Amino acid sequence: MNVDPDLERLIDREFKALPGPRAPRTLLPRVMTAVRATRPATHAGWFSWPLVWQISSLAAMLLIVLGAANFWPVAADTVVALVSNLAADTSSRLGSVIRETEAVLSAADTIWRVAQPVVVGMLVLLATMGAACAMLGAALRSVVLGGTSRL
Amino acid sequence: MEHSTTDVQSSSDRFEAFVLEYQDLVFATAVRLLGGRTEAEDVAQVVFLKAFQRFDQIRDSPAAPGWLKTVTRNACLNHLTRYRSRWRLFSDLTSRRGADERDMDIENVAVESGISPLTRLERTETNQRLEQALHNLPDHQRVPLVLFHFEQLSYLDIAKTLGVALAKVKTDIHRGRIALKVALDGM
């Protein structure tokens, strides 16, 4: 018999009479420290930053904009030159790449024809071993963890 | 919309008040499920961090205590599954420090309730014995027992929550109760 109403009532009554455990004094400081650690200084937005940070961030932004404006013509010329060189090289190399790819594919096809029976056999063996391990694991879990406990 | 520094501070104050209000509830649930104060404190911290992430939704909600209890329960079960073998045979011995703090809690409550010294002493001894016996139960008996008596879950809900057979839940709870009764009768 797994449920004894009298015993259930007795234990329930005793439990109800127990005082609730109180949280240790260290819990609140711990939680608040962790909460502050999860909230970055920037959480509240730019307008709530200290004045020094606001001025520094504005100055940094101004420098970045000025720098970009000054260096943009030089950078644009460099990029155009690079792109044109790259386009010329690419067309000549594309032909050789296609030929090399064909050779590699042909070699791979030959290797696959030779190795196919062995590879298929290995895959079947691996699948069988995997299934056996899974079944053994399920059986062990059922026996060790799912069975009725004993005192 | 930007928040001012004052808003952030008052939000932090409100959350501190929230933690103060519910820390005993969260801790009590955790310590009884886990059977150890250190682990319970760790789990309570995790629970309150989750509460902080959705503080805007739960701070004024009447469902906050229920939400906290559910999150605590799930966090404890995850903790037990992750850090221990769930159905291990032996539980940790509680630390002396934990036992001392528990004794202090029990004495404080007895003093506050205004009962006679003799009754208070007897009740205190019974409570200590029961708490110790509960904490010494193996996880597979203590956890369903606590879920049944303290969390008011049905046998079926406990079986679903723990992912075990209903018969096993009933057997484990029954054996746990017998062990507790033996501890109480041994006074």
PDB file of C-alpha atoms in Angstrom, chain A residues 1-5 7-36 38-39 42-49 144-151, chain B residues 2-3 5 8 12 15-16 19-20 23-24 27-28 31-32 37 41-42 44-45 48-49 52 87 105-106 108-109 112 123 126-127 130-131 134 140-141 148-150 155 167-168 170-172 174-175 177-178 180-181 184:
ATOM      1  CA  MET A   1       0.000   0.000   0.000  1.00  0.00           C
ATOM      2  CA  ASN A   2       1.573   3.242  -1.147  1.00  0.00           C
ATOM      3  CA  VAL A   3      -0.797   5.821   0.309  1.00  0.00           C
ATOM      4  CA  ASP A   4      -1.662   5.797   4.002  1.00  0.00           C
ATOM      5  CA  PRO A   5      -4.106   8.663   4.697  1.00  0.00           C
ATOM      6  CA  LEU A   7       0.369   8.931   7.842  1.00  0.00           C
ATOM      7  CA  GLU A   8      -0.188  11.558   5.139  1.00  0.00           C
ATOM      8  CA  ARG A   9      -2.238  13.704   7.550  1.00  0.00           C
ATOM      9  CA  LEU A  10       0.299  13.273  10.354  1.00  0.00           C
ATOM     10  CA  ILE A  11       3.259  14.332   8.211  1.00  0.00           C
ATOM     11  CA  ASP A  12       1.254  17.163   6.671  1.00  0.00           C
ATOM     12  CA  ARG A  13       0.356  18.472  10.154  1.00  0.00           C
ATOM     13  CA  GLU A  14       3.973  18.283  11.290  1.00  0.00           C
ATOM     14  CA  PHE A  15       5.161  20.056   8.145  1.00  0.00           C
ATOM     15  CA  LYS A  16       2.565  22.804   8.603  1.00  0.00           C
ATOM     16  CA  ALA A  17       3.919  23.396  12.119  1.00  0.00           C
ATOM     17  CA  LEU A  18       7.445  23.898  10.796  1.00  0.00           C
ATOM     18  CA  PRO A  19       8.651  27.490  10.614  1.00  0.00           C
ATOM     19  CA  GLY A  20       9.665  28.525   7.117  1.00  0.00           C
ATOM     20  CA  PRO A  21      13.432  28.670   6.673  1.00  0.00           C
ATOM     21  CA  ARG A  22      14.575  32.269   6.478  1.00  0.00           C
ATOM     22  CA  ALA A  23      16.860  33.513   3.767  1.00  0.00           C
ATOM     23  CA  PRO A  24      20.403  34.224   4.952  1.00  0.00           C
ATOM     24  CA  ARG A  25      21.401  37.866   5.326  1.00  0.00           C
ATOM     25  CA  THR A  26      23.946  37.404   2.549  1.00  0.00           C
ATOM     26  CA  LEU A  27      21.297  36.705  -0.106  1.00  0.00           C
ATOM     27  CA  LEU A  28      20.060  40.258  -0.685  1.00  0.00           C
ATOM     28  CA  PRO A  29      23.546  41.808  -1.138  1.00  0.00           C
ATOM     29  CA  ARG A  30      24.499  38.905  -3.413  1.00  0.00           C
ATOM     30  CA  VAL A  31      21.453  39.380  -5.606  1.00  0.00           C
ATOM     31  CA  MET A  32      21.847  43.151  -5.819  1.00  0.00           C
ATOM     32  CA  THR A  33      25.544  42.815  -6.720  1.00  0.00           C
ATOM     33  CA  ALA A  34      24.682  40.327  -9.446  1.00  0.00           C
ATOM     34  CA  VAL A  35      21.914  42.602 -10.730  1.00  0.00           C
ATOM     35  CA  ARG A  36      24.264  45.587 -10.929  1.00  0.00           C
ATOM     36  CA  THR A  38      24.295  42.439 -15.368  1.00  0.00           C
ATOM     37  CA  ARG A  39      23.333  46.060 -16.072  1.00  0.00           C
ATOM     38  CA  THR A  42      25.315  52.418 -20.806  1.00  0.00           C
ATOM     39  CA  HIS A  43      21.996  50.772 -19.944  1.00  0.00           C
ATOM     40  CA  ALA A  44      20.264  54.046 -19.088  1.00  0.00           C
ATOM     41  CA  GLY A  45      21.065  55.757 -22.435  1.00  0.00           C
ATOM     42  CA  TRP A  46      23.320  58.569 -23.630  1.00  0.00           C
ATOM     43  CA  PHE A  47      21.361  61.351 -21.957  1.00  0.00           C
ATOM     44  CA  SER A  48      21.974  59.849 -18.503  1.00  0.00           C
ATOM     45  CA  TRP A  49      25.741  59.467 -19.002  1.00  0.00           C
ATOM     46  CA  VAL A 144      19.037   1.774 -13.059  1.00  0.00           C
ATOM     47  CA  LEU A 145      17.048   5.020 -13.056  1.00  0.00           C
ATOM     48  CA  GLY A 146      13.485   4.040 -13.835  1.00  0.00           C
ATOM     49  CA  GLY A 147      13.017   1.156 -11.440  1.00  0.00           C
ATOM     50  CA  THR A 148      11.348   1.472  -8.052  1.00  0.00           C
ATOM     51  CA  SER A 149      13.831   2.574  -5.409  1.00  0.00           C
ATOM     52  CA  ARG A 150      14.577   0.483  -2.360  1.00  0.00           C
ATOM     53  CA  LEU A 151      15.314   1.713   1.130  1.00  0.00           C
TER      54      LEU A 151
ATOM     55  CA  GLU B   2      15.597  57.421 -22.285  1.00  0.00           C
ATOM     56  CA  HIS B   3      15.704  56.800 -18.550  1.00  0.00           C
ATOM     57  CA  THR B   5      19.720  58.219 -13.493  1.00  0.00           C
ATOM     58  CA  VAL B   8      17.400  53.710 -12.684  1.00  0.00           C
ATOM     59  CA  SER B  12      16.938  49.382  -8.304  1.00  0.00           C
ATOM     60  CA  PHE B  15      13.754  45.598  -6.987  1.00  0.00           C
ATOM     61  CA  GLU B  16      15.612  45.524  -3.664  1.00  0.00           C
ATOM     62  CA  VAL B  19      13.783  40.743  -3.150  1.00  0.00           C
ATOM     63  CA  LEU B  20      13.357  41.583   0.535  1.00  0.00           C
ATOM     64  CA  GLN B  23      13.516  36.132  -0.429  1.00  0.00           C
ATOM     65  CA  ASP B  24      12.186  33.920   2.383  1.00  0.00           C
ATOM     66  CA  PHE B  27      14.795  30.405  -0.190  1.00  0.00           C
ATOM     67  CA  ALA B  28      12.375  28.180   1.760  1.00  0.00           C
ATOM     68  CA  VAL B  31      16.293  24.786   0.655  1.00  0.00           C
ATOM     69  CA  ARG B  32      13.600  22.147   1.147  1.00  0.00           C
ATOM     70  CA  ARG B  37      21.511  26.056   2.267  1.00  0.00           C
ATOM     71  CA  GLU B  41      21.230  30.424  -1.958  1.00  0.00           C
ATOM     72  CA  ASP B  42      22.795  29.892  -5.400  1.00  0.00           C
ATOM     73  CA  ALA B  44      17.676  31.840  -5.173  1.00  0.00           C
ATOM     74  CA  GLN B  45      20.152  34.227  -6.788  1.00  0.00           C
ATOM     75  CA  PHE B  48      15.924  36.687  -8.645  1.00  0.00           C
ATOM     76  CA  LEU B  49      18.103  37.459 -11.662  1.00  0.00           C
ATOM     77  CA  PHE B  52      14.915  41.166 -12.578  1.00  0.00           C
ATOM     78  CA  TRP B  87      17.890   9.396  -7.746  1.00  0.00           C
ATOM     79  CA  ASP B 105      15.441  30.344  12.772  1.00  0.00           C
ATOM     80  CA  ILE B 106      13.415  27.805  14.708  1.00  0.00           C
ATOM     81  CA  ASN B 108      13.342  32.881  16.727  1.00  0.00           C
ATOM     82  CA  VAL B 109       9.925  31.722  15.579  1.00  0.00           C
ATOM     83  CA  GLU B 112       7.970  35.270  18.677  1.00  0.00           C
ATOM     84  CA  ARG B 123       8.173  21.987  19.559  1.00  0.00           C
ATOM     85  CA  THR B 126      10.352  18.196  17.064  1.00  0.00           C
ATOM     86  CA  ASN B 127      10.962  20.795  14.360  1.00  0.00           C
ATOM     87  CA  LEU B 130      11.810  16.798  11.381  1.00  0.00           C
ATOM     88  CA  GLU B 131      13.909  19.303   9.415  1.00  0.00           C
ATOM     89  CA  LEU B 134      13.745  15.744   5.796  1.00  0.00           C
ATOM     90  CA  HIS B 140      14.276  10.739  -4.792  1.00  0.00           C
ATOM     91  CA  GLN B 141      12.184  10.755  -1.610  1.00  0.00           C
ATOM     92  CA  PHE B 148       3.404  17.191  -2.379  1.00  0.00           C
ATOM     93  CA  HIS B 149       3.296  18.766   1.067  1.00  0.00           C
ATOM     94  CA  PHE B 150       4.828  22.217   0.536  1.00  0.00           C
ATOM     95  CA  TYR B 155       0.857  12.734  -7.285  1.00  0.00           C
ATOM     96  CA  ALA B 167       3.652   4.298  -8.786  1.00  0.00           C
ATOM     97  CA  LYS B 168       7.262   5.260  -8.109  1.00  0.00           C
ATOM     98  CA  LYS B 170       3.693   7.147  -4.474  1.00  0.00           C
ATOM     99  CA  THR B 171       6.199   4.593  -3.244  1.00  0.00           C
ATOM    100  CA  ASP B 172       8.946   7.164  -2.712  1.00  0.00           C
ATOM    101  CA  HIS B 174       5.299   6.768   1.294  1.00  0.00           C
ATOM    102  CA  ARG B 175       8.807   5.603   2.198  1.00  0.00           C
ATOM    103  CA  ARG B 177       6.889   9.628   5.239  1.00  0.00           C
ATOM    104  CA  ILE B 178       7.730   6.403   7.057  1.00  0.00           C
ATOM    105  CA  LEU B 180      10.083  10.910   8.876  1.00  0.00           C
ATOM    106  CA  LYS B 181       7.669   9.197  11.257  1.00  0.00           C
ATOM    107  CA  LEU B 184       9.677  11.745  14.986  1.00  0.00           C
TER     108      LEU B 184
END
